[in-house]
Amino acid sequence: MRVSQSSGSADPLADLVRLLRLRPSTFKRLSSGTRWTATHPEGGALDIAAVRHGRWLVAGEFGTIALDAGDVVVLTGVTEFRLISDADGATILIGHYELATTNSELLKALLPPTCHARAGDRQAPAVNHLVDLLVREVIDRRPGAELMIERLAELVLVEFLRGIADESDSTTPALLHGLADPVVAAALRAVHQDVARPWTVAELARTTAVSRSVFAERFTAVTGLAPMTYLLRWRMALAKDAIAHGDQSHTQIAYAVGYSSISSFSTAFKRHVGQSPAQFARTLTDR
């Protein structure tokens, strides 16, 4: 990934999902009578289960969730769970995603460990349709399947997250609260569209048409982060991704994410990540 001062996105949700770098690794259809256990020793993974017929139970460290036809459940960072069919003729689609470890912590800002969309919820029909398309691509492996699988995997998660944001409540992760709040969302769009700009709290407040004090208080209350803390974290997320997956020099990355010198960037990076950019890059090559 190349970070550019002029190629920012005004869609924070899309940006965040892209940085997760989802890689669908396993998608399958399970039928009645199945007792299926998934174990994931590595953290940061994401699993999705969509019931087509009958009733299923998904059980793990989070408890037990009953799933009916049309329901979808997403599990994030769950190391082990079990799926059990509860009736004859039960069918379920199960998928496992791997995530780039570079910014896997972003997933915690977007989803709780378990998230259950019932058949009657707004996002469930679209998510189910996309999961059907994804499983078909995995099974059929027609020309272009790799690209289709990659894009559909992202679309499934985006559609699921949009539904959560639309129905924001006390259980919704803080960042999705922000995307659903018109004032906070305006500031997030401004930051994502032009991350290199030397933003201040006052300048961000002007993009939202509220006073500096009202903006700062509302942003912090909704997201749990001060505006400048969010800006720092997003800049560092972009920088880590660019170091891991791009071909730019550290100086180019520094300017692209809003630092006027490589020294100021290196200082901020080491304070946030715990390593200098060079040390971080070396740990990636050693994996």
PDB file of C-alpha atoms in Angstrom:
ATOM      1  CA  MET A   1       0.000   0.000   0.000  1.00  0.00           C
ATOM      2  CA  ARG A   2       1.251   3.463  -0.878  1.00  0.00           C
ATOM      3  CA  VAL A   3       0.251   6.347   1.377  1.00  0.00           C
ATOM      4  CA  SER A   4      -0.316   9.569  -0.541  1.00  0.00           C
ATOM      5  CA  GLN A   5      -0.989  13.046   0.760  1.00  0.00           C
ATOM      6  CA  SER A   6      -3.459  13.589  -2.063  1.00  0.00           C
ATOM      7  CA  SER A   7      -5.214  10.209  -2.289  1.00  0.00           C
ATOM      8  CA  GLY A   8      -7.146  10.173   0.980  1.00  0.00           C
ATOM      9  CA  SER A   9     -10.594   8.673   1.358  1.00  0.00           C
ATOM     10  CA  ALA A  10     -13.633  10.383   2.841  1.00  0.00           C
ATOM     11  CA  ASP A  11     -15.013   6.997   3.918  1.00  0.00           C
ATOM     12  CA  PRO A  12     -13.529   5.992   7.288  1.00  0.00           C
ATOM     13  CA  LEU A  13     -15.288   2.634   7.429  1.00  0.00           C
ATOM     14  CA  ALA A  14     -13.916   1.571   4.043  1.00  0.00           C
ATOM     15  CA  ASP A  15     -10.437   2.718   5.074  1.00  0.00           C
ATOM     16  CA  LEU A  16     -10.540   0.715   8.289  1.00  0.00           C
ATOM     17  CA  VAL A  17     -11.729  -2.467   6.591  1.00  0.00           C
ATOM     18  CA  ARG A  18      -9.019  -2.146   3.930  1.00  0.00           C
ATOM     19  CA  LEU A  19      -6.322  -1.931   6.591  1.00  0.00           C
ATOM     20  CA  LEU A  20      -7.545  -5.185   8.142  1.00  0.00           C
ATOM     21  CA  ARG A  21      -6.523  -6.898   4.868  1.00  0.00           C
ATOM     22  CA  LEU A  22      -9.057  -9.699   5.199  1.00  0.00           C
ATOM     23  CA  ARG A  23      -8.015 -13.039   3.730  1.00  0.00           C
ATOM     24  CA  PRO A  24     -10.837 -15.594   3.496  1.00  0.00           C
ATOM     25  CA  SER A  25      -9.181 -18.929   4.278  1.00  0.00           C
ATOM     26  CA  THR A  26     -12.043 -21.394   4.848  1.00  0.00           C
ATOM     27  CA  PHE A  27     -15.673 -21.350   3.722  1.00  0.00           C
ATOM     28  CA  LYS A  28     -17.882 -24.418   3.859  1.00  0.00           C
ATOM     29  CA  ARG A  29     -21.464 -25.630   4.088  1.00  0.00           C
ATOM     30  CA  LEU A  30     -22.364 -27.831   7.078  1.00  0.00           C
ATOM     31  CA  SER A  31     -25.494 -29.965   7.359  1.00  0.00           C
ATOM     32  CA  SER A  32     -27.651 -31.433  10.131  1.00  0.00           C
ATOM     33  CA  GLY A  33     -26.017 -33.908  12.443  1.00  0.00           C
ATOM     34  CA  THR A  34     -22.736 -31.986  12.359  1.00  0.00           C
ATOM     35  CA  ARG A  35     -20.825 -31.363  15.549  1.00  0.00           C
ATOM     36  CA  TRP A  36     -18.125 -28.995  14.364  1.00  0.00           C
ATOM     37  CA  THR A  37     -15.346 -27.446  16.427  1.00  0.00           C
ATOM     38  CA  ALA A  38     -13.059 -24.658  15.259  1.00  0.00           C
ATOM     39  CA  THR A  39      -9.825 -23.853  17.077  1.00  0.00           C
ATOM     40  CA  HIS A  40      -7.768 -20.770  16.264  1.00  0.00           C
ATOM     41  CA  PRO A  41      -4.514 -20.527  18.233  1.00  0.00           C
ATOM     42  CA  GLU A  42      -3.711 -17.153  16.699  1.00  0.00           C
ATOM     43  CA  GLY A  43      -5.632 -14.107  17.883  1.00  0.00           C
ATOM     44  CA  GLY A  44      -7.233 -11.478  15.682  1.00  0.00           C
ATOM     45  CA  ALA A  45      -9.178 -13.849  13.433  1.00  0.00           C
ATOM     46  CA  LEU A  46     -12.781 -13.373  12.344  1.00  0.00           C
ATOM     47  CA  ASP A  47     -15.432 -16.052  11.808  1.00  0.00           C
ATOM     48  CA  ILE A  48     -18.914 -15.786  10.337  1.00  0.00           C
ATOM     49  CA  ALA A  49     -21.793 -18.253  10.428  1.00  0.00           C
ATOM     50  CA  ALA A  50     -25.036 -17.865   8.478  1.00  0.00           C
ATOM     51  CA  VAL A  51     -27.935 -20.274   9.047  1.00  0.00           C
ATOM     52  CA  ARG A  52     -29.859 -21.395   5.989  1.00  0.00           C
ATOM     53  CA  HIS A  53     -32.231 -24.013   7.460  1.00  0.00           C
ATOM     54  CA  GLY A  54     -33.155 -25.188  10.922  1.00  0.00           C
ATOM     55  CA  ARG A  55     -31.602 -24.107  14.198  1.00  0.00           C
ATOM     56  CA  TRP A  56     -27.966 -24.159  15.261  1.00  0.00           C
ATOM     57  CA  LEU A  57     -26.144 -23.441  18.476  1.00  0.00           C
ATOM     58  CA  VAL A  58     -22.755 -21.749  18.551  1.00  0.00           C
ATOM     59  CA  ALA A  59     -20.930 -22.170  21.854  1.00  0.00           C
ATOM     60  CA  GLY A  60     -17.593 -21.009  23.181  1.00  0.00           C
ATOM     61  CA  GLU A  61     -15.886 -18.892  25.802  1.00  0.00           C
ATOM     62  CA  PHE A  62     -18.564 -16.253  25.155  1.00  0.00           C
ATOM     63  CA  GLY A  63     -21.447 -18.579  26.133  1.00  0.00           C
ATOM     64  CA  THR A  64     -24.066 -20.099  23.807  1.00  0.00           C
ATOM     65  CA  ILE A  65     -25.956 -18.335  21.006  1.00  0.00           C
ATOM     66  CA  ALA A  66     -29.025 -19.866  19.358  1.00  0.00           C
ATOM     67  CA  LEU A  67     -29.214 -19.221  15.617  1.00  0.00           C
ATOM     68  CA  ASP A  68     -32.363 -19.577  13.518  1.00  0.00           C
ATOM     69  CA  ALA A  69     -32.772 -19.588   9.726  1.00  0.00           C
ATOM     70  CA  GLY A  70     -31.652 -16.242   8.309  1.00  0.00           C
ATOM     71  CA  ASP A  71     -29.507 -15.373  11.348  1.00  0.00           C
ATOM     72  CA  VAL A  72     -25.845 -14.405  11.015  1.00  0.00           C
ATOM     73  CA  VAL A  73     -23.244 -14.322  13.767  1.00  0.00           C
ATOM     74  CA  VAL A  74     -19.760 -12.811  13.568  1.00  0.00           C
ATOM     75  CA  LEU A  75     -17.069 -13.846  16.054  1.00  0.00           C
ATOM     76  CA  THR A  76     -13.902 -11.779  16.432  1.00  0.00           C
ATOM     77  CA  GLY A  77     -10.748 -12.935  18.165  1.00  0.00           C
ATOM     78  CA  VAL A  78     -12.502 -16.050  19.522  1.00  0.00           C
ATOM     79  CA  THR A  79      -9.893 -18.789  19.879  1.00  0.00           C
ATOM     80  CA  GLU A  80     -12.321 -21.723  19.938  1.00  0.00           C
ATOM     81  CA  PHE A  81     -16.017 -22.357  19.347  1.00  0.00           C
ATOM     82  CA  ARG A  82     -18.410 -25.219  18.556  1.00  0.00           C
ATOM     83  CA  LEU A  83     -21.339 -25.449  16.145  1.00  0.00           C
ATOM     84  CA  ILE A  84     -24.112 -27.931  16.862  1.00  0.00           C
ATOM     85  CA  SER A  85     -27.195 -28.601  14.738  1.00  0.00           C
ATOM     86  CA  ASP A  86     -30.442 -28.707  16.679  1.00  0.00           C
ATOM     87  CA  ALA A  87     -32.828 -30.258  14.121  1.00  0.00           C
ATOM     88  CA  ASP A  88     -32.993 -32.459  11.027  1.00  0.00           C
ATOM     89  CA  GLY A  89     -32.505 -30.566   7.798  1.00  0.00           C
ATOM     90  CA  ALA A  90     -30.355 -27.908   9.432  1.00  0.00           C
ATOM     91  CA  THR A  91     -27.825 -26.182   7.139  1.00  0.00           C
ATOM     92  CA  ILE A  92     -25.284 -23.492   7.961  1.00  0.00           C
ATOM     93  CA  LEU A  93     -22.563 -21.640   6.039  1.00  0.00           C
ATOM     94  CA  ILE A  94     -19.362 -21.071   8.012  1.00  0.00           C
ATOM     95  CA  GLY A  95     -16.419 -18.927   7.022  1.00  0.00           C
ATOM     96  CA  HIS A  96     -13.071 -18.066   8.563  1.00  0.00           C
ATOM     97  CA  TYR A  97     -11.041 -14.965   7.769  1.00  0.00           C
ATOM     98  CA  GLU A  98      -7.435 -14.323   8.581  1.00  0.00           C
ATOM     99  CA  LEU A  99      -6.332 -10.735   9.151  1.00  0.00           C
ATOM    100  CA  ALA A 100      -3.067  -8.937   8.609  1.00  0.00           C
ATOM    101  CA  THR A 101      -1.521  -8.756  12.074  1.00  0.00           C
ATOM    102  CA  THR A 102      -0.097  -5.313  11.344  1.00  0.00           C
ATOM    103  CA  ASN A 103      -3.317  -3.557  12.362  1.00  0.00           C
ATOM    104  CA  SER A 104      -5.449  -6.381  13.757  1.00  0.00           C
ATOM    105  CA  GLU A 105      -6.270  -4.211  16.791  1.00  0.00           C
ATOM    106  CA  LEU A 106      -8.541  -2.161  14.530  1.00  0.00           C
ATOM    107  CA  LEU A 107     -11.009  -5.036  14.580  1.00  0.00           C
ATOM    108  CA  LYS A 108     -11.656  -4.487  18.288  1.00  0.00           C
ATOM    109  CA  ALA A 109     -12.649  -0.907  17.524  1.00  0.00           C
ATOM    110  CA  LEU A 110     -15.222  -2.126  14.999  1.00  0.00           C
ATOM    111  CA  LEU A 111     -16.738  -5.296  16.472  1.00  0.00           C
ATOM    112  CA  PRO A 112     -17.330  -6.861  19.887  1.00  0.00           C
ATOM    113  CA  PRO A 113     -16.242 -10.513  20.367  1.00  0.00           C
ATOM    114  CA  THR A 114     -19.702 -11.718  19.289  1.00  0.00           C
ATOM    115  CA  CYS A 115     -22.258  -9.938  17.136  1.00  0.00           C
ATOM    116  CA  HIS A 116     -25.608 -11.531  16.258  1.00  0.00           C
ATOM    117  CA  ALA A 117     -27.776 -10.262  13.399  1.00  0.00           C
ATOM    118  CA  ARG A 118     -31.211 -11.848  13.425  1.00  0.00           C
ATOM    119  CA  ALA A 119     -33.150 -12.636  10.262  1.00  0.00           C
ATOM    120  CA  GLY A 120     -35.419  -9.628  10.803  1.00  0.00           C
ATOM    121  CA  ASP A 121     -32.577  -7.145  11.326  1.00  0.00           C
ATOM    122  CA  ARG A 122     -31.903  -4.603   8.630  1.00  0.00           C
ATOM    123  CA  GLN A 123     -28.519  -5.907   7.506  1.00  0.00           C
ATOM    124  CA  ALA A 124     -29.267  -9.652   7.612  1.00  0.00           C
ATOM    125  CA  PRO A 125     -30.754 -10.122   4.082  1.00  0.00           C
ATOM    126  CA  ALA A 126     -27.856  -8.348   2.352  1.00  0.00           C
ATOM    127  CA  VAL A 127     -25.238 -10.139   4.470  1.00  0.00           C
ATOM    128  CA  ASN A 128     -26.845 -13.499   3.736  1.00  0.00           C
ATOM    129  CA  HIS A 129     -26.932 -12.767   0.005  1.00  0.00           C
ATOM    130  CA  LEU A 130     -23.257 -11.787  -0.014  1.00  0.00           C
ATOM    131  CA  VAL A 131     -22.295 -14.884   2.001  1.00  0.00           C
ATOM    132  CA  ASP A 132     -24.137 -17.057  -0.534  1.00  0.00           C
ATOM    133  CA  LEU A 133     -22.189 -15.446  -3.369  1.00  0.00           C
ATOM    134  CA  LEU A 134     -18.936 -15.855  -1.474  1.00  0.00           C
ATOM    135  CA  VAL A 135     -19.486 -19.559  -0.764  1.00  0.00           C
ATOM    136  CA  ARG A 136     -20.442 -20.137  -4.417  1.00  0.00           C
ATOM    137  CA  GLU A 137     -17.181 -18.542  -5.546  1.00  0.00           C
ATOM    138  CA  VAL A 138     -15.198 -20.657  -3.086  1.00  0.00           C
ATOM    139  CA  ILE A 139     -16.862 -23.874  -4.283  1.00  0.00           C
ATOM    140  CA  ASP A 140     -17.016 -23.211  -8.042  1.00  0.00           C
ATOM    141  CA  ARG A 141     -13.586 -21.565  -8.457  1.00  0.00           C
ATOM    142  CA  ARG A 142     -14.514 -20.011 -11.787  1.00  0.00           C
ATOM    143  CA  PRO A 143     -12.080 -17.639 -13.556  1.00  0.00           C
ATOM    144  CA  GLY A 144     -11.621 -14.518 -11.464  1.00  0.00           C
ATOM    145  CA  ALA A 145     -12.646 -16.336  -8.276  1.00  0.00           C
ATOM    146  CA  GLU A 146      -9.693 -15.058  -6.255  1.00  0.00           C
ATOM    147  CA  LEU A 147     -10.621 -11.426  -6.859  1.00  0.00           C
ATOM    148  CA  MET A 148     -14.329 -12.093  -6.290  1.00  0.00           C
ATOM    149  CA  ILE A 149     -13.634 -13.864  -3.000  1.00  0.00           C
ATOM    150  CA  GLU A 150     -11.414 -11.037  -1.781  1.00  0.00           C
ATOM    151  CA  ARG A 151     -13.956  -8.326  -2.637  1.00  0.00           C
ATOM    152  CA  LEU A 152     -16.980 -10.241  -1.362  1.00  0.00           C
ATOM    153  CA  ALA A 153     -15.195 -10.945   1.924  1.00  0.00           C
ATOM    154  CA  GLU A 154     -14.774  -7.211   2.459  1.00  0.00           C
ATOM    155  CA  LEU A 155     -18.350  -6.481   1.395  1.00  0.00           C
ATOM    156  CA  VAL A 156     -19.755  -8.986   3.891  1.00  0.00           C
ATOM    157  CA  LEU A 157     -17.966  -7.240   6.749  1.00  0.00           C
ATOM    158  CA  VAL A 158     -18.815  -3.724   5.522  1.00  0.00           C
ATOM    159  CA  GLU A 159     -22.518  -4.566   5.211  1.00  0.00           C
ATOM    160  CA  PHE A 160     -22.520  -6.120   8.661  1.00  0.00           C
ATOM    161  CA  LEU A 161     -20.781  -3.077  10.173  1.00  0.00           C
ATOM    162  CA  ARG A 162     -23.134  -0.638   8.449  1.00  0.00           C
ATOM    163  CA  GLY A 163     -26.074  -2.389  10.051  1.00  0.00           C
ATOM    164  CA  ILE A 164     -24.480  -2.166  13.482  1.00  0.00           C
ATOM    165  CA  ALA A 165     -23.708   1.534  13.020  1.00  0.00           C
ATOM    166  CA  ASP A 166     -27.282   2.246  11.886  1.00  0.00           C
ATOM    167  CA  GLU A 167     -28.650   0.571  15.021  1.00  0.00           C
ATOM    168  CA  SER A 168     -26.044   2.063  17.357  1.00  0.00           C
ATOM    169  CA  ASP A 169     -26.707   1.381  21.049  1.00  0.00           C
ATOM    170  CA  SER A 170     -24.792   1.017  24.285  1.00  0.00           C
ATOM    171  CA  THR A 171     -23.179  -2.253  23.134  1.00  0.00           C
ATOM    172  CA  THR A 172     -21.867  -0.820  19.862  1.00  0.00           C
ATOM    173  CA  PRO A 173     -18.072  -0.342  19.736  1.00  0.00           C
ATOM    174  CA  ALA A 174     -17.030   3.252  20.238  1.00  0.00           C
ATOM    175  CA  LEU A 175     -15.721   3.822  16.734  1.00  0.00           C
ATOM    176  CA  LEU A 176     -18.996   2.735  15.155  1.00  0.00           C
ATOM    177  CA  HIS A 177     -20.758   5.121  17.527  1.00  0.00           C
ATOM    178  CA  GLY A 178     -18.590   7.818  15.984  1.00  0.00           C
ATOM    179  CA  LEU A 179     -19.506   6.881  12.434  1.00  0.00           C
ATOM    180  CA  ALA A 180     -23.197   7.105  13.383  1.00  0.00           C
ATOM    181  CA  ASP A 181     -22.832  10.537  15.032  1.00  0.00           C
ATOM    182  CA  PRO A 182     -23.087  13.400  12.492  1.00  0.00           C
ATOM    183  CA  VAL A 183     -20.611  15.683  14.270  1.00  0.00           C
ATOM    184  CA  VAL A 184     -17.987  13.035  14.965  1.00  0.00           C
ATOM    185  CA  ALA A 185     -18.443  11.446  11.533  1.00  0.00           C
ATOM    186  CA  ALA A 186     -17.746  14.777   9.824  1.00  0.00           C
ATOM    187  CA  ALA A 187     -14.433  15.054  11.672  1.00  0.00           C
ATOM    188  CA  LEU A 188     -13.515  11.443  10.913  1.00  0.00           C
ATOM    189  CA  ARG A 189     -14.184  12.006   7.213  1.00  0.00           C
ATOM    190  CA  ALA A 190     -11.990  15.119   7.240  1.00  0.00           C
ATOM    191  CA  VAL A 191      -9.104  13.278   8.902  1.00  0.00           C
ATOM    192  CA  HIS A 192      -9.319  10.307   6.557  1.00  0.00           C
ATOM    193  CA  GLN A 193      -9.579  12.483   3.463  1.00  0.00           C
ATOM    194  CA  ASP A 194      -6.476  14.515   4.316  1.00  0.00           C
ATOM    195  CA  VAL A 195      -4.463  12.755   7.005  1.00  0.00           C
ATOM    196  CA  ALA A 196      -1.311  14.764   6.247  1.00  0.00           C
ATOM    197  CA  ARG A 197      -2.903  18.120   7.029  1.00  0.00           C
ATOM    198  CA  PRO A 198      -1.553  19.709  10.244  1.00  0.00           C
ATOM    199  CA  TRP A 199      -4.862  19.327  12.041  1.00  0.00           C
ATOM    200  CA  THR A 200      -5.714  21.025  15.320  1.00  0.00           C
ATOM    201  CA  VAL A 201      -8.793  20.529  17.449  1.00  0.00           C
ATOM    202  CA  ALA A 202     -10.022  23.966  16.385  1.00  0.00           C
ATOM    203  CA  GLU A 203      -9.646  23.165  12.680  1.00  0.00           C
ATOM    204  CA  LEU A 204     -11.460  19.852  13.070  1.00  0.00           C
ATOM    205  CA  ALA A 205     -14.235  21.617  14.972  1.00  0.00           C
ATOM    206  CA  ARG A 206     -14.698  23.980  12.047  1.00  0.00           C
ATOM    207  CA  THR A 207     -15.382  21.026   9.742  1.00  0.00           C
ATOM    208  CA  THR A 208     -18.262  20.030  12.018  1.00  0.00           C
ATOM    209  CA  ALA A 209     -19.789  23.522  12.455  1.00  0.00           C
ATOM    210  CA  VAL A 210     -19.703  23.369  16.245  1.00  0.00           C
ATOM    211  CA  SER A 211     -17.506  25.142  18.767  1.00  0.00           C
ATOM    212  CA  ARG A 212     -14.093  23.787  19.701  1.00  0.00           C
ATOM    213  CA  SER A 213     -15.146  22.887  23.237  1.00  0.00           C
ATOM    214  CA  VAL A 214     -18.391  21.209  22.166  1.00  0.00           C
ATOM    215  CA  PHE A 215     -16.581  19.254  19.460  1.00  0.00           C
ATOM    216  CA  ALA A 216     -13.766  18.039  21.710  1.00  0.00           C
ATOM    217  CA  GLU A 217     -16.170  16.958  24.439  1.00  0.00           C
ATOM    218  CA  ARG A 218     -18.524  15.200  22.021  1.00  0.00           C
ATOM    219  CA  PHE A 219     -15.757  13.415  20.097  1.00  0.00           C
ATOM    220  CA  THR A 220     -14.232  12.082  23.311  1.00  0.00           C
ATOM    221  CA  ALA A 221     -17.592  11.085  24.804  1.00  0.00           C
ATOM    222  CA  VAL A 222     -18.671   9.204  21.688  1.00  0.00           C
ATOM    223  CA  THR A 223     -15.420   7.470  20.690  1.00  0.00           C
ATOM    224  CA  GLY A 224     -13.580   7.262  23.985  1.00  0.00           C
ATOM    225  CA  LEU A 225     -10.595   9.030  22.389  1.00  0.00           C
ATOM    226  CA  ALA A 226      -9.536  12.645  22.209  1.00  0.00           C
ATOM    227  CA  PRO A 227      -9.519  13.971  18.612  1.00  0.00           C
ATOM    228  CA  MET A 228      -5.729  14.240  18.458  1.00  0.00           C
ATOM    229  CA  THR A 229      -5.334  10.745  19.909  1.00  0.00           C
ATOM    230  CA  TYR A 230      -7.521   9.344  17.143  1.00  0.00           C
ATOM    231  CA  LEU A 231      -5.499  11.277  14.547  1.00  0.00           C
ATOM    232  CA  LEU A 232      -2.255   9.852  15.935  1.00  0.00           C
ATOM    233  CA  ARG A 233      -3.585   6.299  15.953  1.00  0.00           C
ATOM    234  CA  TRP A 234      -4.841   6.554  12.379  1.00  0.00           C
ATOM    235  CA  ARG A 235      -1.543   8.004  11.170  1.00  0.00           C
ATOM    236  CA  MET A 236       0.350   5.182  12.869  1.00  0.00           C
ATOM    237  CA  ALA A 237      -2.008   2.557  11.423  1.00  0.00           C
ATOM    238  CA  LEU A 238      -1.385   3.898   7.924  1.00  0.00           C
ATOM    239  CA  ALA A 239       2.350   4.055   8.562  1.00  0.00           C
ATOM    240  CA  LYS A 240       2.542   0.460   9.828  1.00  0.00           C
ATOM    241  CA  ASP A 241       0.568  -0.791   6.853  1.00  0.00           C
ATOM    242  CA  ALA A 242       2.773   1.134   4.423  1.00  0.00           C
ATOM    243  CA  ILE A 243       5.950  -0.239   6.011  1.00  0.00           C
ATOM    244  CA  ALA A 244       4.569  -3.782   5.928  1.00  0.00           C
ATOM    245  CA  HIS A 245       3.013  -3.780   2.473  1.00  0.00           C
ATOM    246  CA  GLY A 246       4.337  -0.828   0.471  1.00  0.00           C
ATOM    247  CA  ASP A 247       7.476   0.249  -1.325  1.00  0.00           C
ATOM    248  CA  GLN A 248       7.926   3.787   0.021  1.00  0.00           C
ATOM    249  CA  SER A 249      10.866   4.975   2.057  1.00  0.00           C
ATOM    250  CA  HIS A 250      10.277   5.861   5.684  1.00  0.00           C
ATOM    251  CA  THR A 251      10.803   9.519   4.802  1.00  0.00           C
ATOM    252  CA  GLN A 252       8.073   9.358   2.156  1.00  0.00           C
ATOM    253  CA  ILE A 253       5.736   7.682   4.619  1.00  0.00           C
ATOM    254  CA  ALA A 254       6.488  10.295   7.258  1.00  0.00           C
ATOM    255  CA  TYR A 255       5.474  13.170   4.995  1.00  0.00           C
ATOM    256  CA  ALA A 256       2.448  11.302   3.683  1.00  0.00           C
ATOM    257  CA  VAL A 257       0.969  10.808   7.156  1.00  0.00           C
ATOM    258  CA  GLY A 258       1.560  14.363   8.314  1.00  0.00           C
ATOM    259  CA  TYR A 259       5.058  14.681   9.756  1.00  0.00           C
ATOM    260  CA  SER A 260       7.425  17.426   8.674  1.00  0.00           C
ATOM    261  CA  SER A 261      10.578  15.382   9.266  1.00  0.00           C
ATOM    262  CA  ILE A 262      11.688  11.791   9.568  1.00  0.00           C
ATOM    263  CA  SER A 263      12.923  12.461  13.111  1.00  0.00           C
ATOM    264  CA  SER A 264       9.528  13.671  14.365  1.00  0.00           C
ATOM    265  CA  PHE A 265       7.854  10.719  12.663  1.00  0.00           C
ATOM    266  CA  SER A 266      10.331   8.227  14.141  1.00  0.00           C
ATOM    267  CA  THR A 267       9.827   9.666  17.621  1.00  0.00           C
ATOM    268  CA  ALA A 268       6.039   9.445  17.370  1.00  0.00           C
ATOM    269  CA  PHE A 269       6.197   5.954  15.851  1.00  0.00           C
ATOM    270  CA  LYS A 270       8.490   4.595  18.564  1.00  0.00           C
ATOM    271  CA  ARG A 271       6.356   6.120  21.313  1.00  0.00           C
ATOM    272  CA  HIS A 272       3.199   4.585  19.851  1.00  0.00           C
ATOM    273  CA  VAL A 273       4.448   1.225  18.534  1.00  0.00           C
ATOM    274  CA  GLY A 274       7.336   0.613  20.925  1.00  0.00           C
ATOM    275  CA  GLN A 275       9.865   0.318  18.100  1.00  0.00           C
ATOM    276  CA  SER A 276      11.432   2.645  15.585  1.00  0.00           C
ATOM    277  CA  PRO A 277      10.180   2.329  11.980  1.00  0.00           C
ATOM    278  CA  ALA A 278      13.407   0.514  11.071  1.00  0.00           C
ATOM    279  CA  GLN A 279      13.068  -1.939  13.963  1.00  0.00           C
ATOM    280  CA  PHE A 280       9.418  -2.544  13.072  1.00  0.00           C
ATOM    281  CA  ALA A 281      10.367  -3.283   9.475  1.00  0.00           C
ATOM    282  CA  ARG A 282      13.030  -5.765  10.606  1.00  0.00           C
ATOM    283  CA  THR A 283      10.561  -7.654  12.802  1.00  0.00           C
ATOM    284  CA  LEU A 284       8.333  -8.100   9.734  1.00  0.00           C
ATOM    285  CA  THR A 285      11.153  -9.643   7.692  1.00  0.00           C
ATOM    286  CA  ASP A 286      12.035 -11.970  10.581  1.00  0.00           C
ATOM    287  CA  ARG A 287       8.545 -13.522  10.726  1.00  0.00           C
TER     288      ARG A 287
END
